[in-house]
Amino acid sequence: MNSDSDLQIAGDILEVPHLLQAPREHPATVAEFAGLVRSIAADRSQWEHLVRYDATTRWYHRLRTGPGYEVWLLSWVPGQGSGRHDHGSSSGVWTVLEGTLTEHTARGTHALGTGTQRVTAPGYVHEVVNDTLEPAVSLHVYYPGLTEMPMHAPQCSAAAVPEEAAADAAPAR
Ligand SMILES: [Fe+2]
């Protein structure tokens, strides 16, 4: 038997489907979580009917769960904000689905328009506010699922509060 080529040894890959790897059902890397966020954002039928603007509190809805992760939909009326917080031991990938949100961090302030995507590591401190006159919607994936959201003291614009002092501040809830 003549077996001097790889093709003859391995055979034709299309004839051995059991050797092909199935696409991963659940994301496992930052890039794959970002891809999940993009695919949900692009399919309005998955989230549009769940948007709910509530003037008394930010409205949030758990859209999906998977092994170790959760996907949340948040609706923001003008003026609503998160307060300054971190995300415990969770990493996050999030995007603005509609409107514009403003993110305040120790590094500055950024207006995040529709389609902007952000990645947060454990310990990342920020405050997100809808300071426009239009409602906004955002989509957040947390890995692992968010079990705590420690609140931090508001950032003092005149004289920066030392990070340690802010981290030690009592939670606001
Ligand atoms: Fe956050």
Short mmCIF file of C-alpha atoms and ligand atoms in Angstrom, two decimals:
data_model
loop_
_atom_site.label_atom_id
_atom_site.label_comp_id
_atom_site.label_asym_id
_atom_site.label_seq_id
_atom_site.Cartn_x
_atom_site.Cartn_y
_atom_site.Cartn_z
CA MET A 1 0.00 0.00 0.00
CA ASN A 2 1.32 3.38 -1.00
CA SER A 3 1.13 5.77 2.03
CA ASP A 4 3.71 8.41 1.31
CA SER A 5 1.48 11.47 1.62
CA ASP A 6 -0.32 13.01 4.57
CA LEU A 7 -3.55 12.96 2.65
CA GLN A 8 -3.33 9.22 2.27
CA ILE A 9 -2.56 8.79 5.95
CA ALA A 10 -5.20 11.20 7.26
CA GLY A 11 -7.73 10.74 4.53
CA ASP A 12 -9.97 13.46 3.18
CA ILE A 13 -11.14 15.65 6.12
CA LEU A 14 -14.54 16.07 4.47
CA GLU A 15 -15.05 12.33 4.62
CA VAL A 16 -14.38 12.14 8.36
CA PRO A 17 -16.83 14.59 9.94
CA HIS A 18 -16.15 13.11 13.39
CA LEU A 19 -12.72 14.80 13.25
CA LEU A 20 -14.16 18.29 12.62
CA GLN A 21 -14.56 20.44 15.73
CA ALA A 22 -18.06 21.74 16.30
CA PRO A 23 -18.33 25.50 16.82
CA ARG A 24 -18.26 26.30 20.52
CA GLU A 25 -21.77 26.66 21.91
CA HIS A 26 -20.72 29.12 24.60
CA PRO A 27 -18.11 31.90 24.53
CA ALA A 28 -14.93 31.33 26.51
CA THR A 29 -12.61 34.19 25.53
CA VAL A 30 -12.89 37.97 25.56
CA ALA A 31 -13.15 37.94 21.77
CA GLU A 32 -15.93 35.36 21.87
CA PHE A 33 -17.85 37.29 24.55
CA ALA A 34 -17.45 40.43 22.44
CA GLY A 35 -18.82 38.44 19.51
CA LEU A 36 -21.80 37.32 21.59
CA VAL A 37 -22.50 40.94 22.55
CA ARG A 38 -22.28 42.03 18.91
CA SER A 39 -24.60 39.27 17.71
CA ILE A 40 -27.27 40.06 20.32
CA ALA A 41 -26.94 43.79 19.60
CA ALA A 42 -27.49 43.17 15.90
CA ASP A 43 -30.64 41.10 16.48
CA ARG A 44 -33.15 43.56 17.92
CA SER A 45 -35.81 40.85 18.18
CA GLN A 46 -33.83 39.41 21.11
CA TRP A 47 -34.07 42.52 23.28
CA GLU A 48 -36.21 45.32 21.86
CA HIS A 49 -39.49 44.12 23.41
CA LEU A 50 -37.79 43.84 26.83
CA VAL A 51 -36.69 47.48 27.03
CA ARG A 52 -38.60 49.24 29.77
CA TYR A 53 -38.05 52.78 30.91
CA ASP A 54 -38.75 53.23 34.60
CA ALA A 55 -38.39 56.69 36.08
CA THR A 56 -37.99 55.34 39.63
CA THR A 57 -35.09 52.96 39.00
CA ARG A 58 -32.84 51.71 36.25
CA TRP A 59 -34.68 48.80 34.66
CA TYR A 60 -32.64 45.66 34.20
CA HIS A 61 -33.53 42.28 32.79
CA ARG A 62 -31.49 39.08 32.68
CA LEU A 63 -31.55 38.18 29.02
CA ARG A 64 -29.59 34.97 29.00
CA THR A 65 -27.40 32.75 31.12
CA GLY A 66 -24.71 30.26 30.16
CA PRO A 67 -22.02 28.29 31.94
CA GLY A 68 -20.42 30.87 34.23
CA TYR A 69 -21.84 33.96 32.53
CA GLU A 70 -24.92 36.17 32.47
CA VAL A 71 -26.25 38.64 29.92
CA TRP A 72 -28.17 41.67 31.22
CA LEU A 73 -30.24 44.29 29.42
CA LEU A 74 -30.38 47.73 31.07
CA SER A 75 -32.70 50.62 30.25
CA TRP A 76 -31.79 54.16 31.32
CA VAL A 77 -34.07 57.20 31.33
CA PRO A 78 -32.39 60.61 31.11
CA GLY A 79 -30.53 61.38 34.31
CA GLN A 80 -30.27 57.81 35.59
CA GLY A 81 -26.84 56.59 36.62
CA SER A 82 -25.11 53.62 38.21
CA GLY A 83 -23.21 55.39 40.94
CA ARG A 84 -19.48 54.73 41.21
CA HIS A 85 -18.89 50.99 41.53
CA ASP A 86 -16.79 48.00 40.63
CA HIS A 87 -17.92 44.50 39.66
CA GLY A 88 -16.35 42.31 42.35
CA SER A 89 -14.49 39.43 40.74
CA SER A 90 -16.46 39.60 37.50
CA SER A 91 -15.10 40.61 34.11
CA GLY A 92 -17.48 42.32 31.75
CA VAL A 93 -18.07 43.12 28.11
CA TRP A 94 -20.77 45.67 27.38
CA THR A 95 -22.14 47.87 24.67
CA VAL A 96 -24.60 50.69 24.11
CA LEU A 97 -27.61 49.45 22.13
CA GLU A 98 -29.42 52.76 21.88
CA GLY A 99 -28.68 56.34 22.85
CA THR A 100 -25.50 57.60 24.49
CA LEU A 101 -24.09 56.80 27.92
CA THR A 102 -21.32 58.69 29.68
CA GLU A 103 -18.65 56.73 31.55
CA HIS A 104 -16.60 58.36 34.30
CA THR A 105 -13.39 56.64 35.39
CA ALA A 106 -10.23 57.76 37.18
CA ARG A 107 -8.77 58.32 33.70
CA GLY A 108 -11.46 60.66 32.50
CA THR A 109 -14.93 60.93 31.02
CA HIS A 110 -16.06 59.35 27.76
CA ALA A 111 -19.31 59.62 25.86
CA LEU A 112 -20.21 56.16 24.58
CA GLY A 113 -22.48 56.23 21.55
CA THR A 114 -24.58 53.41 20.15
CA GLY A 115 -22.38 50.49 19.17
CA THR A 116 -19.46 51.39 21.44
CA GLN A 117 -18.08 48.29 23.13
CA ARG A 118 -16.19 48.24 26.43
CA VAL A 119 -14.34 45.54 28.36
CA THR A 120 -13.93 45.72 32.13
CA ALA A 121 -11.56 43.66 34.28
CA PRO A 122 -12.19 42.70 37.92
CA GLY A 123 -11.53 45.75 40.09
CA TYR A 124 -12.31 48.25 37.32
CA VAL A 125 -14.08 51.23 38.90
CA HIS A 126 -16.48 53.40 36.91
CA GLU A 127 -19.70 55.34 36.98
CA VAL A 128 -22.10 55.24 34.06
CA VAL A 129 -24.74 57.93 33.56
CA ASN A 130 -27.30 58.79 30.94
CA ASP A 131 -26.75 62.53 30.93
CA THR A 132 -28.54 63.08 27.62
CA LEU A 133 -32.20 64.01 27.16
CA GLU A 134 -32.96 60.73 25.36
CA PRO A 135 -33.39 57.26 26.88
CA ALA A 136 -30.59 54.75 26.46
CA VAL A 137 -30.27 50.95 26.40
CA SER A 138 -27.17 48.88 27.14
CA LEU A 139 -26.19 45.21 27.09
CA HIS A 140 -23.78 43.68 29.62
CA VAL A 141 -22.14 40.27 29.83
CA TYR A 142 -20.55 39.33 33.15
CA TYR A 143 -18.17 36.42 33.66
CA PRO A 144 -18.57 35.04 36.23
CA GLY A 145 -22.11 36.28 36.79
CA LEU A 146 -22.28 39.46 38.82
CA THR A 147 -22.76 38.53 42.48
CA GLU A 148 -21.71 41.86 43.99
CA MET A 149 -21.38 45.42 42.81
CA PRO A 150 -19.47 47.27 45.55
CA MET A 151 -20.26 50.98 45.57
CA HIS A 152 -17.50 53.56 45.89
CA ALA A 153 -17.57 57.08 47.20
CA PRO A 154 -18.27 59.68 44.49
CA GLN A 155 -15.16 61.00 42.81
CA CYS A 156 -14.22 64.47 44.02
CA SER A 157 -13.47 66.62 41.00
CA ALA A 158 -11.54 69.33 42.88
CA ALA A 159 -9.14 67.09 44.80
CA ALA A 160 -8.91 63.43 43.87
CA VAL A 161 -9.92 61.02 46.64
CA PRO A 162 -7.18 58.43 47.24
CA GLU A 163 -8.27 55.13 45.66
CA GLU A 164 -7.79 53.23 48.95
CA ALA A 165 -10.05 55.63 50.82
CA ALA A 166 -12.72 55.29 48.13
CA ALA A 167 -12.48 51.49 48.16
CA ASP A 168 -12.96 51.43 51.94
CA ALA A 169 -16.08 53.53 51.78
CA ALA A 170 -19.27 51.85 52.92
CA PRO A 171 -21.53 50.52 50.16
CA ALA A 172 -24.36 52.84 49.24
CA ARG A 173 -26.93 50.03 49.40
FE FE B 1 -20.42 48.73 35.83
#
